Amino acid sequence: MIEVKNLVKSYAGRTVVNIQQLSIKTGETIGLVGNNGAGKTTFFRMLLDLIRPDGGVILSKDMDVSKSASWKDYTASYLDEGFLIDYLTPEEYFVFIGSLHGLSAAHVADYLKQYEEFFNGEILNRGKYIRDFSKGNQNKVGIAAALMQKPELLILDEPFANLDPTTQIRLKSLLKNLSQTQKLTTFISSHDLNHVTDVCNRIVLLEKGSIIKDFYTDENSLKELEAYFSE
Amino acid sequence: MLSTFLSHQWKAFWRSRNKAGSIAAQIVLGFFMLYFLVVAIGVGFWMTSIIDKIMPGISPTIVFNGLILYYFLLDLAIRIQMQDLPTLSIVPYLHLNISRRTIVNFLNLRSLFSFFNVLPLFIFLPFIFINISAAGGVVDVVVYLLSILGLIVFNNFLVLYIKRRAINNVLIFAIGIMVVLGLAASDYYGLISIRAFSNLVFQNVVRYPFLALIFPLAAFAIFYINAKFLTANLYTEELSSKDDKKVSTDYPFLNSFGRVGELAALELKLILRHKRSRSSVIMGFLFLCYGFFFYRLPLIENNEFGKMLFAAVFMTGINISVYGQFMFAWQSAHFDGLLVNKIDHRDFIKAKFLLFTIGSTLITALSAFYGFMSYKLLLLHLATYIYNIGVSTIVVLYFANFNYKRLDITKSASFNWQGVGASQWLLSLPLLLIPLIIYIPFGVLNQPYWGLAALSLLGLLGLLLRNYFIKIIVNKFEKQRYKIAEGFRE
């Protein structure tokens, strides 16, 4: 699904991302972990063609993401509030995103019904623009809009941050379900080791831009990660 | 404590994130202020001779007395629009162990550091020290000083109070201007006379010096009311705008344009739901009056379109130059989102063309009232309209690819230089020059109508070749998008 080769990005002489090789197979749920400044978000931005790499390529379904926009057909993402159009109401935003994927307003409304539980009654029909919501609720809007696009590849940057415990648990089961039923390939970055090891079947550990660990999760993964981070 | 606050403010100004970019803008603003100060000083020192020139035979003191309240009335109207509220700057202090009184005092003290409080000093003090002191002595000088200072402080806090209580700035501004214009008009037509009233007030003040205390007392009263209101309502939530229920809207008209229409509708919502873009729109309508300054009957009779071209291009394309100069930065907050979503870049650019065309058409239709002056103006507007939608749009959108400055559109527009850079200044130049260059040869040969026809032809050419130019703009956009996105993320 994804093939990363010799990817390099540096700012002011400091290497932020330096990934020699990384391949992702369809259906994998990958957790990207690492301390602040490890290059997680920069990597995601390059994956989404928002930043031009200094060297190397990222192939999505064998197509270079910076050369062709075909990856947009099957990729959905939510990195930060910059992805939301914050002067719209959530309903307007969902309808707009839906229209980009050929969904009518009625379809969108229908689709949103299954997320009533996830929204916990705090998102729809509140008479507010997205900019007036709390950060956690903005996250919910962004994640739900990403899922609505029925992606094959989903990219979420710290999706658990700012969410209340109930929603965190709901999001986890949602992600697990999707990877099983729809063969969804997911990229998640998180600082919460518990969540990451729980949801993901593969962990990629970044340090100063390079991959230093890459393994499939088992019952010892959490301990292994905790050991690394407490050094 | 107050001095600590002030030093924090000073640092906030110099260390602001967009400082480097807008330092040029600050200098320009500085020059404007300097210019006004110099004019004020000039008016102050030569007031006697100026008064003598304009109204010979009347005692300068009487005219001066008449001017004072007149000036402060005008001052009030301008302040209502321009002076901003120092509120958000206090957020980091609210939860600390600092008394409310101190914070309120700081807010009030800070508001005094305003250009509007300095200007009148330069206008009025020279006359007081030169003429009044010569005629009346120390007591009169003190009396006038008290009055002027009192009025300055009074206006300062009155405006802050009004603004804090008001929700809708535009309405307040409109009412303020109406009141002032109304008073000025009734003064002009002799219904009531502000100048006579002002003169009467100050003659009495001179006669009974203790009356001068009224002004400082009034200033203190409004200061007190303001401080009390602030202390009771020191919640940033309440000091900023009110929350009312927001509803989802839909523009069926734009929907008929498909994907492009959806994107245009999105941007229309952006314009209507932000302060800065809304005030740009209002400014566009105000500039419809521009023609009255430029269109003169002799010019129209002699078909001297060249001298009126500037105003016509400006008016019929106001939305293109005012809104377009910050393109694509209006969307800087969610630019990443636009890039990662399945939006064809061609549609993205086409939506902007659509919006410009609709806006220009609307404003040109409104400008048709100049047709009452002469049908020739309609022809002029038609030619510049075609030029604007044909050529200006292309120029603006091409240069938009070189604008990397994030724009914070939630702040109001007056004296807001954030996001302004050199490219904005350069941009408006070709837009206004191209039509002149096209027209001048025909004007020189005394073929004004052919000049307008040539301008229209150029516009038509732009319209016909629009798809070709869209391709060029999109290609440029694809190359520049990383740089634009990076700049907008700052």
XYZ file of C-alpha atoms in Angstrom:
721
model
C 0.000 0.000 0.000
C 2.647 2.497 1.087
C 6.299 2.379 0.167
C 8.744 4.922 1.595
C 12.259 5.124 0.178
C 15.192 7.233 1.371
C 12.887 9.944 2.651
C 14.823 12.964 3.958
C 13.640 16.312 5.238
C 15.693 18.849 7.127
C 15.070 22.342 8.442
C 17.942 24.760 8.929
C 20.525 21.980 8.721
C 18.747 19.779 11.266
C 17.427 16.487 9.946
C 13.802 16.082 10.935
C 12.908 12.971 8.974
C 15.290 10.359 7.617
C 13.576 7.114 6.700
C 15.569 4.655 4.574
C 12.821 2.175 3.934
C 9.316 1.506 5.158
C 6.621 -0.629 3.552
C 3.066 -0.848 4.736
C 0.761 -3.634 3.674
C -2.957 -3.229 3.128
C -4.975 -3.723 6.286
C -2.223 -2.918 8.739
C -2.834 -0.540 11.619
C 0.416 1.213 12.324
C 1.136 3.186 15.444
C 3.776 5.858 15.052
C 5.361 6.704 18.376
C 8.185 8.950 19.437
C 8.885 11.947 21.595
C 8.220 15.522 20.519
C 10.403 16.421 17.571
C 10.779 12.820 16.431
C 9.293 13.804 13.067
C 5.877 12.163 13.255
C 3.843 15.105 12.025
C 6.411 16.064 9.409
C 6.275 12.513 8.091
C 2.478 12.630 7.949
C 2.601 15.942 6.123
C 4.925 14.481 3.526
C 2.678 11.460 3.222
C -0.171 13.873 2.486
C 1.914 15.919 0.058
C 1.754 19.033 2.225
C 5.524 19.298 2.542
C 7.994 18.631 -0.244
C 10.674 16.134 0.858
C 14.316 17.101 0.384
C 14.959 13.644 -1.013
C 13.319 10.278 -1.526
C 9.803 9.275 -2.475
C 6.582 8.097 -0.917
C 4.618 5.713 -3.100
C 0.968 5.152 -2.387
C -0.367 2.229 -4.441
C 2.826 2.557 -6.506
C 2.139 6.211 -7.362
C 4.372 9.025 -6.118
C 2.103 11.128 -3.877
C 3.735 14.371 -4.993
C 3.274 13.622 -8.688
C -0.290 12.389 -8.847
C -3.349 13.279 -6.815
C -4.986 9.872 -7.228
C -4.202 9.012 -3.590
C -6.799 11.585 -2.555
C -9.503 9.244 -3.829
C -8.882 6.694 -1.094
C -7.022 8.612 1.618
C -8.640 10.454 4.498
C -6.792 12.287 7.211
C -7.052 14.521 10.209
C -3.870 16.044 11.573
C -4.957 19.236 13.306
C -7.589 21.993 13.331
C -5.974 23.381 10.194
C -7.856 20.641 8.369
C -11.228 21.960 9.478
C -13.024 24.828 7.831
C -13.751 26.480 11.114
C -16.325 29.058 10.057
C -18.780 26.386 8.988
C -21.249 24.598 11.209
C -20.367 20.904 11.618
C -23.346 20.000 9.424
C -22.139 22.286 6.633
C -18.652 20.874 6.918
C -19.831 17.278 6.695
C -21.994 18.085 3.685
C -19.073 19.814 1.975
C -16.658 16.944 2.601
C -19.343 14.487 1.562
C -19.955 16.356 -1.682
C -16.285 15.969 -2.582
C -16.867 12.251 -2.542
C -20.165 12.355 -4.343
C -22.397 12.049 -1.285
C -25.634 14.018 -1.219
C -26.720 15.953 1.851
C -29.254 13.223 2.602
C -26.548 10.557 2.384
C -24.400 12.507 4.767
C -27.203 12.944 7.283
C -27.905 9.239 7.028
C -24.245 8.383 7.512
C -23.912 10.608 10.552
C -26.629 8.688 12.351
C -24.216 5.848 13.127
C -21.936 8.356 14.847
C -24.548 9.677 17.224
C -22.980 7.655 19.991
C -19.481 8.873 19.094
C -20.644 12.492 19.048
C -22.378 12.032 22.373
C -24.937 14.671 21.415
C -22.386 17.437 21.424
C -21.747 18.038 17.761
C -24.882 18.162 15.669
C -27.599 20.813 15.864
C -25.747 22.884 18.421
C -26.031 26.121 16.461
C -22.319 26.810 16.622
C -19.541 27.202 14.125
C -16.697 24.715 14.351
C -14.382 27.451 15.637
C -16.593 27.837 18.714
C -16.270 24.187 19.753
C -13.759 22.897 22.273
C -10.653 21.229 20.931
C -11.897 17.766 21.799
C -15.144 18.311 19.941
C -13.277 19.769 16.975
C -11.258 16.549 16.953
C -14.454 14.547 16.822
C -15.648 16.525 13.807
C -12.331 16.017 12.031
C -12.181 12.283 12.731
C -15.806 11.683 11.785
C -15.334 13.663 8.547
C -12.283 11.547 7.743
C -14.117 8.281 8.393
C -17.089 9.424 6.363
C -14.964 9.416 3.222
C -14.845 5.580 3.407
C -11.072 5.622 2.973
C -8.740 2.742 2.315
C -5.970 4.654 4.025
C -6.633 6.654 7.169
C -4.114 9.000 8.756
C -4.717 10.445 12.210
C -2.285 12.535 14.212
C -2.793 12.079 17.937
C -6.482 11.264 17.646
C -6.827 10.489 21.358
C -5.501 13.812 22.565
C -8.187 16.134 23.975
C -10.871 13.456 23.748
C -12.842 12.512 26.842
C -12.332 8.944 28.174
C -15.649 7.697 26.816
C -14.862 8.910 23.324
C -11.335 7.518 23.505
C -12.729 4.071 24.193
C -15.355 4.421 21.479
C -12.759 5.578 18.972
C -10.560 2.614 19.773
C -13.288 0.068 19.148
C -14.312 1.956 16.014
C -10.794 1.759 14.601
C -10.400 -1.910 15.503
C -13.706 -2.703 13.836
C -12.869 -0.855 10.642
C -9.514 -2.535 10.214
C -11.177 -5.937 10.507
C -14.306 -5.386 8.453
C -13.091 -3.037 5.719
C -9.392 -3.894 5.402
C -8.654 -0.287 6.308
C -4.993 0.666 6.490
C -4.473 3.106 9.332
C -1.634 5.349 10.437
C -1.953 6.696 13.961
C 0.506 8.714 15.937
C 0.076 8.926 19.663
C 1.808 9.664 22.914
C -0.468 7.283 24.741
C 1.352 3.934 24.679
C -1.610 2.070 26.125
C -3.924 3.117 23.323
C -1.358 2.571 20.599
C -0.465 -0.945 21.626
C -4.136 -1.704 22.098
C -5.289 -0.519 18.666
C -2.310 -1.119 16.412
C -0.893 -4.362 15.132
C 2.387 -2.785 14.172
C 4.462 -0.154 15.953
C 7.009 2.135 14.332
C 9.219 3.990 16.772
C 10.817 7.191 15.567
C 13.745 8.992 17.152
C 15.153 12.165 15.638
C 13.533 11.322 12.332
C 14.814 7.774 11.968
C 13.055 4.493 12.529
C 14.780 2.732 15.410
C 12.162 0.053 16.077
C 9.563 -1.566 13.868
C 7.670 -4.586 15.166
C 4.300 -6.330 15.279
C 2.527 -5.989 18.590
C 2.178 -8.821 21.069
C 1.579 -8.941 24.824
C 5.100 -7.651 25.561
C 4.945 -4.589 23.290
C 3.709 -2.182 25.926
C 6.498 -3.129 28.333
C 9.057 -2.845 25.571
C 7.896 0.637 24.676
C 7.717 1.736 28.292
C 11.239 0.499 28.784
C 12.425 2.515 25.815
C 10.735 5.733 26.881
C 11.802 5.547 30.504
C 15.474 5.315 29.626
C 2.730 46.137 38.679
C 1.431 48.553 36.066
C 4.907 49.104 34.737
C 5.393 45.323 34.436
C 2.223 45.118 32.372
C 3.369 47.919 30.149
C 6.749 46.292 29.614
C 4.981 43.044 28.679
C 2.894 44.941 26.160
C 5.996 46.537 24.735
C 7.609 43.121 24.340
C 4.433 41.681 22.843
C 4.525 44.363 20.182
C 8.174 43.913 19.264
C 8.218 40.155 19.479
C 4.978 39.513 17.629
C 5.250 36.669 15.219
C 4.491 38.547 12.075
C 6.716 41.472 12.997
C 9.438 40.771 10.497
C 6.977 40.675 7.635
C 5.047 43.754 8.518
C 7.848 45.998 9.669
C 7.581 47.811 6.333
C 3.889 48.267 6.937
C 4.633 49.640 10.388
C 6.985 52.148 8.845
C 4.347 53.229 6.353
C 1.869 53.576 9.201
C 4.496 55.499 11.125
C 4.893 57.904 8.227
C 1.155 58.455 8.086
C 1.111 59.252 11.791
C 4.104 61.513 11.446
C 2.378 63.283 8.587
C -0.731 63.862 10.660
C 1.360 65.043 13.576
C 3.233 67.523 11.395
C -0.056 68.768 9.952
C -1.425 69.072 13.469
C 1.587 71.035 14.648
C 1.358 73.243 11.573
C -2.314 73.890 12.164
C -1.573 74.546 15.824
C 1.112 77.155 15.281
C -0.400 78.920 12.292
C -3.957 78.729 13.471
C -4.274 82.494 13.798
C -3.325 83.148 10.203
C -5.348 80.211 8.935
C -8.430 81.483 10.726
C -7.728 84.935 9.339
C -7.599 83.575 5.795
C -10.738 81.480 6.004
C -12.898 83.776 8.075
C -11.484 87.256 7.898
C -12.800 89.874 10.249
C -13.852 87.522 13.015
C -11.795 87.337 16.183
C -9.578 84.240 16.071
C -10.509 83.405 19.642
C -14.197 83.180 18.751
C -13.457 80.856 15.816
C -11.112 78.836 18.004
C -13.762 78.490 20.703
C -16.228 77.365 18.064
C -13.794 74.775 16.763
C -13.162 72.936 20.003
C -16.417 71.035 20.441
C -16.654 70.580 16.676
C -13.291 68.879 16.648
C -14.100 66.592 19.542
C -17.377 65.595 17.951
C -15.510 64.522 14.829
C -12.873 62.902 16.991
C -15.593 60.816 18.606
C -16.858 59.575 15.250
C -13.388 58.576 14.074
C -12.489 56.920 17.357
C -15.626 54.808 17.282
C -14.395 53.215 14.093
C -10.661 53.185 14.654
C -9.730 52.929 18.323
C -9.433 49.342 19.448
C -10.191 47.735 22.740
C -7.271 46.340 24.689
C -9.022 43.268 26.068
C -7.448 40.028 24.974
C -4.067 41.104 26.226
C -5.202 40.559 29.819
C -6.130 36.880 29.509
C -2.825 35.511 30.853
C -3.158 37.640 34.001
C -6.712 36.880 35.018
C -5.975 33.669 36.914
C -2.967 35.057 38.755
C -2.879 36.665 42.138
C -3.485 40.146 40.796
C -6.423 42.198 41.936
C -9.118 43.109 39.470
C -8.547 46.746 40.209
C -4.983 46.527 39.036
C -5.993 44.821 35.820
C -8.738 47.340 35.149
C -6.363 50.167 35.877
C -3.923 48.677 33.460
C -6.537 48.418 30.734
C -7.556 52.003 31.259
C -4.021 53.276 31.417
C -3.091 51.399 28.278
C -5.940 52.900 26.349
C -4.444 56.345 26.938
C -1.411 55.392 24.849
C -3.248 56.163 21.676
C -2.519 58.324 18.707
C -5.929 59.948 19.097
C -4.978 61.311 22.474
C -1.825 62.955 21.200
C -3.152 64.620 18.072
C -5.425 67.216 19.719
C -2.609 68.325 22.003
C -0.631 69.442 18.986
C -3.603 71.143 17.404
C -4.860 73.094 20.387
C -1.942 73.711 22.724
C 0.077 76.082 20.490
C -2.885 78.439 20.105
C -3.544 78.341 23.830
C 0.033 79.135 24.704
C 0.487 81.795 22.028
C -2.827 83.624 21.729
C -4.816 82.848 24.826
C -1.929 83.494 27.172
C -1.227 86.806 25.473
C -4.835 87.902 25.776
C -5.931 86.472 29.079
C -2.996 85.378 31.187
C -2.273 82.340 33.302
C -5.804 81.669 34.541
C -7.200 81.460 31.020
C -4.419 79.113 29.943
C -5.080 76.793 32.864
C -8.808 76.881 32.168
C -8.336 75.955 28.512
C -5.800 73.266 29.335
C -8.183 71.671 31.802
C -10.966 71.755 29.242
C -8.942 70.268 26.400
C -7.360 67.529 28.509
C -10.734 66.776 30.049
C -12.319 66.447 26.620
C -9.552 64.149 25.369
C -9.901 61.808 28.314
C -13.682 62.023 28.150
C -13.747 60.993 24.496
C -11.229 58.240 25.102
C -13.252 56.518 27.792
C -16.626 57.267 26.263
C -15.599 55.391 23.126
C -14.235 52.481 25.140
C -17.455 52.332 27.090
C -19.652 52.439 24.002
C -17.541 49.818 22.276
C -17.560 47.498 25.265
C -21.304 47.686 25.474
C -21.885 47.398 21.762
C -22.148 44.106 19.952
C -22.335 45.230 16.393
C -19.524 47.569 15.502
C -20.760 48.493 12.074
C -24.120 49.645 13.319
C -22.561 51.735 16.066
C -20.203 53.260 13.543
C -23.082 54.075 11.241
C -25.060 55.672 14.072
C -22.014 57.605 15.240
C -21.342 58.972 11.765
C -25.040 59.781 11.300
C -25.180 61.712 14.557
C -22.068 63.680 13.688
C -23.133 64.297 10.096
C -26.605 65.202 11.293
C -25.205 67.706 13.742
C -22.817 69.081 11.125
C -25.637 69.398 8.589
C -27.930 71.153 11.019
C -25.015 73.410 11.833
C -24.486 74.136 8.136
C -28.151 74.872 7.467
C -28.360 76.997 10.566
C -30.863 74.847 12.478
C -28.550 74.642 15.417
C -25.025 75.931 15.585
C -22.370 73.787 17.175
C -19.834 76.497 16.656
C -22.007 79.085 18.339
C -22.711 76.636 21.156
C -19.035 75.793 21.535
C -18.164 79.470 21.487
C -20.817 80.211 24.088
C -19.509 77.437 26.316
C -15.936 78.609 26.232
C -16.748 82.287 26.617
C -18.582 81.379 29.795
C -15.752 79.160 30.887
C -13.381 82.086 30.569
C -15.794 84.351 32.408
C -16.370 81.868 35.247
C -13.127 79.792 35.421
C -14.537 77.258 37.863
C -16.859 76.052 35.063
C -13.786 74.532 33.407
C -13.890 71.871 36.087
C -16.924 70.410 34.312
C -14.709 68.769 31.691
C -12.319 66.953 34.028
C -15.305 65.978 36.147
C -17.118 64.556 33.143
C -13.949 62.735 32.152
C -13.621 61.324 35.612
C -17.264 60.300 35.661
C -17.015 58.332 32.414
C -13.718 56.877 33.560
C -15.396 55.731 36.749
C -18.395 54.236 34.920
C -16.072 52.475 32.533
C -13.868 51.107 35.299
C -16.883 49.943 37.249
C -18.359 48.214 34.237
C -15.036 46.540 33.550
C -14.545 45.376 37.107
C -18.004 43.874 37.166
C -17.601 42.201 33.780
C -14.015 41.083 33.696
C -14.744 37.918 31.780
C -13.150 37.808 28.377
C -16.084 35.825 27.133
C -18.420 38.679 27.899
C -16.062 41.395 26.734
C -15.843 39.861 23.307
C -18.738 39.297 20.974
C -22.020 37.729 21.977
C -22.979 34.203 21.045
C -26.121 33.740 19.055
C -27.361 30.615 17.422
C -25.644 29.862 14.128
C -27.530 28.193 11.337
C -26.434 26.240 8.303
C -27.078 28.000 5.033
C -27.208 26.993 1.440
C -26.934 29.025 -1.760
C -29.070 27.297 -4.400
C -27.940 29.795 -7.030
C -24.301 28.782 -6.659
C -25.157 25.099 -6.541
C -26.072 25.263 -10.210
C -22.377 25.721 -10.959
C -21.549 22.259 -9.643
C -18.314 21.639 -7.796
C -17.023 25.122 -8.631
C -20.202 26.607 -7.211
C -19.806 24.641 -3.991
C -16.326 26.022 -3.527
C -17.558 29.524 -4.295
C -20.352 29.090 -1.744
C -17.760 28.007 0.782
C -15.805 31.171 0.188
C -18.919 33.324 0.275
C -19.607 31.959 3.747
C -16.041 32.782 4.672
C -16.580 36.377 3.574
C -19.860 36.775 5.411
C -18.772 35.093 8.636
C -15.581 37.005 9.357
C -15.138 40.530 10.545
C -12.241 41.448 8.331
C -13.742 40.222 5.082
C -17.114 41.719 5.976
C -15.585 45.128 6.463
C -13.841 44.762 3.095
C -17.239 44.262 1.522
C -18.686 47.293 3.282
C -15.669 49.301 2.163
C -16.372 48.212 -1.400
C -19.843 49.722 -1.192
C -18.548 52.916 0.379
C -16.093 53.290 -2.489
C -19.071 53.529 -4.822
C -19.057 57.211 -3.879
C -15.578 57.522 -5.334
C -17.008 58.656 -8.649
C -18.357 61.851 -7.156
C -14.796 63.045 -6.608
C -13.575 62.178 -10.089
C -16.529 62.600 -12.428
C -16.855 66.254 -13.350
C -19.298 67.597 -15.889
C -16.612 69.330 -18.014
C -14.663 66.055 -18.196
C -17.761 64.169 -19.258
C -18.708 66.777 -21.867
C -15.240 66.673 -23.433
C -15.136 62.869 -23.315
C -11.963 62.938 -21.259
C -12.355 59.380 -20.064
C -8.656 59.079 -19.275
C -9.036 61.268 -16.215
C -11.998 59.271 -14.967
C -10.630 55.866 -15.866
C -8.916 55.365 -12.537
C -12.109 55.810 -10.559
C -14.094 53.611 -12.921
C -11.586 50.750 -12.875
C -11.345 51.076 -9.132
C -15.077 51.063 -8.487
C -16.145 48.292 -10.845
C -13.278 46.079 -9.706
C -13.154 47.014 -6.048
C -13.949 43.483 -4.921
C -11.162 42.104 -7.082
C -8.471 44.399 -5.736
C -9.614 44.558 -2.119
C -10.416 40.883 -1.689
C -7.936 39.619 -4.234
C -4.920 41.318 -2.731
C -4.916 38.845 0.172
C -5.820 35.804 -1.907
C -5.302 32.813 -0.900
C -4.482 33.904 2.611
C -8.175 34.279 3.483
C -8.168 30.506 3.636
C -4.832 30.228 5.407
C -6.371 28.693 8.547
C -7.625 25.649 6.667
C -5.342 25.615 3.643
C -3.902 22.209 4.599
C -7.404 20.846 4.715
C -8.131 22.139 1.220
C -4.965 20.537 -0.127
C -5.454 17.050 1.303
C -9.074 16.842 0.282
C -10.244 15.703 -3.065
C -10.483 19.170 -4.566
C -9.359 19.648 -8.121
C -7.030 22.637 -8.204
C -8.697 23.799 -11.401
C -12.037 23.935 -9.620
C -10.396 25.765 -6.757
C -9.149 28.518 -9.074
C -12.342 28.582 -11.135
C -14.394 29.147 -7.982
C -12.435 32.328 -7.362
C -13.099 33.504 -10.909
C -16.768 32.832 -10.390
C -16.849 34.776 -7.149
C -14.989 37.730 -8.654
C -17.280 37.798 -11.664
C -20.414 37.753 -9.526
C -19.055 40.440 -7.199
C -17.947 42.675 -10.036
C -21.255 42.299 -11.840
C -23.133 43.240 -8.706
C -21.068 46.291 -7.941
C -21.156 47.467 -11.572
C -24.925 47.126 -11.579
C -25.073 49.237 -8.433
C -22.785 51.843 -9.952
C -25.361 52.369 -12.692
C -26.784 55.290 -10.713
C -23.980 57.374 -12.229
C -25.987 57.012 -15.417
C -28.102 59.884 -14.102
C -25.057 62.123 -14.540
C -24.474 60.970 -18.100
C -25.030 57.874 -20.205
C -21.327 58.088 -21.113
C -20.432 56.983 -17.617
C -22.384 53.790 -18.211
C -20.215 53.083 -21.250
C -17.121 53.819 -19.212
C -18.235 51.465 -16.461
C -19.115 48.772 -18.938
C -15.642 48.937 -20.497
C -13.847 48.853 -17.161
C -16.153 46.079 -15.948
C -15.231 43.880 -18.895
C -11.582 44.716 -18.356
C -11.839 43.851 -14.664
C -13.504 40.481 -15.034
C -11.385 39.648 -18.062
C -7.937 40.859 -17.090
C -7.793 41.960 -13.436
C -9.038 38.591 -12.225
C -6.252 36.813 -14.077
C -3.560 39.178 -12.792
C -4.778 38.984 -9.203
C -5.055 35.218 -9.150
C -1.680 34.735 -10.782
C 0.031 36.912 -8.194
C -1.903 35.245 -5.384
C 0.506 32.348 -5.878
C 3.272 34.485 -4.416
C 1.535 35.405 -1.189
C 2.785 33.275 1.698
C 1.578 35.394 4.589
C -0.951 33.980 6.984
C -3.929 36.210 7.540
C -5.877 36.302 10.757
C -9.294 37.157 9.440
C -11.079 37.160 12.758
C -9.683 40.611 13.576
C -11.210 43.742 12.129
C -9.651 45.496 9.193
C -9.025 49.092 10.186
C -5.381 49.683 11.021
C -4.828 45.965 10.769
C -1.614 45.497 8.874
C -1.256 41.840 9.631
C -0.654 39.833 6.491
C 0.217 42.905 4.462
C 3.450 42.614 2.520
C 5.240 44.159 -0.403
C 3.421 41.978 -2.921
C 0.106 43.571 -1.970
C 1.377 47.032 -2.779
C 2.894 45.956 -6.047
C -0.234 44.150 -7.094
C -2.606 47.085 -7.330
C -0.189 48.984 -9.562
C -0.491 46.981 -12.799
C -4.237 46.622 -12.283
C -4.687 50.376 -12.419
C -1.914 51.119 -14.913
C -2.820 48.662 -17.678
C -6.113 50.386 -18.575
C -4.395 53.769 -18.636
C -1.682 52.474 -20.954
C -4.314 51.021 -23.266
C -6.421 54.148 -23.274
C -3.815 56.916 -23.502
C -2.893 56.522 -27.205
C -6.577 56.808 -28.150
C -7.017 59.694 -25.761
C -4.104 61.545 -27.350
C -5.533 60.942 -30.817
C -8.859 62.255 -29.527
C -10.677 58.964 -30.118
C -12.097 58.374 -26.612
C -14.745 55.858 -27.640
C -12.205 53.770 -29.501
C -10.140 53.821 -26.336
C -13.028 52.339 -24.372
C -13.599 49.823 -27.134
C -9.939 48.780 -26.991
C -10.184 48.327 -23.251
C -13.313 46.211 -23.628
C -11.636 44.204 -26.346
C -8.725 43.435 -24.044
C -11.204 42.322 -21.401
C -13.099 40.162 -23.889
C -9.827 38.603 -24.974
C -9.101 37.758 -21.335
C -12.570 36.218 -21.013
C -12.197 34.154 -24.163
C -8.762 32.920 -23.171
C -9.762 32.360 -19.567
C -9.343 28.599 -19.718
C -5.840 28.996 -21.064
C -4.922 31.380 -18.259
C -6.539 29.119 -15.681
C -4.168 26.420 -16.853
C -1.184 28.724 -16.334
C -2.409 29.769 -12.868
C -3.059 26.164 -11.841
C 0.406 25.094 -12.992
C 1.958 27.871 -10.972
C -0.247 26.978 -8.006
C 0.879 23.357 -8.082
C 4.496 24.450 -7.981
C 3.947 26.994 -5.244
C 1.531 25.102 -3.020
C 4.138 23.752 -0.581
C 5.551 27.186 -0.030
C 2.116 28.735 0.371
C 1.015 26.025 2.799
C 4.192 26.390 4.817
C 3.767 30.143 5.092
C 0.130 29.799 6.119
C 1.026 27.312 8.857
C 3.223 29.898 10.616
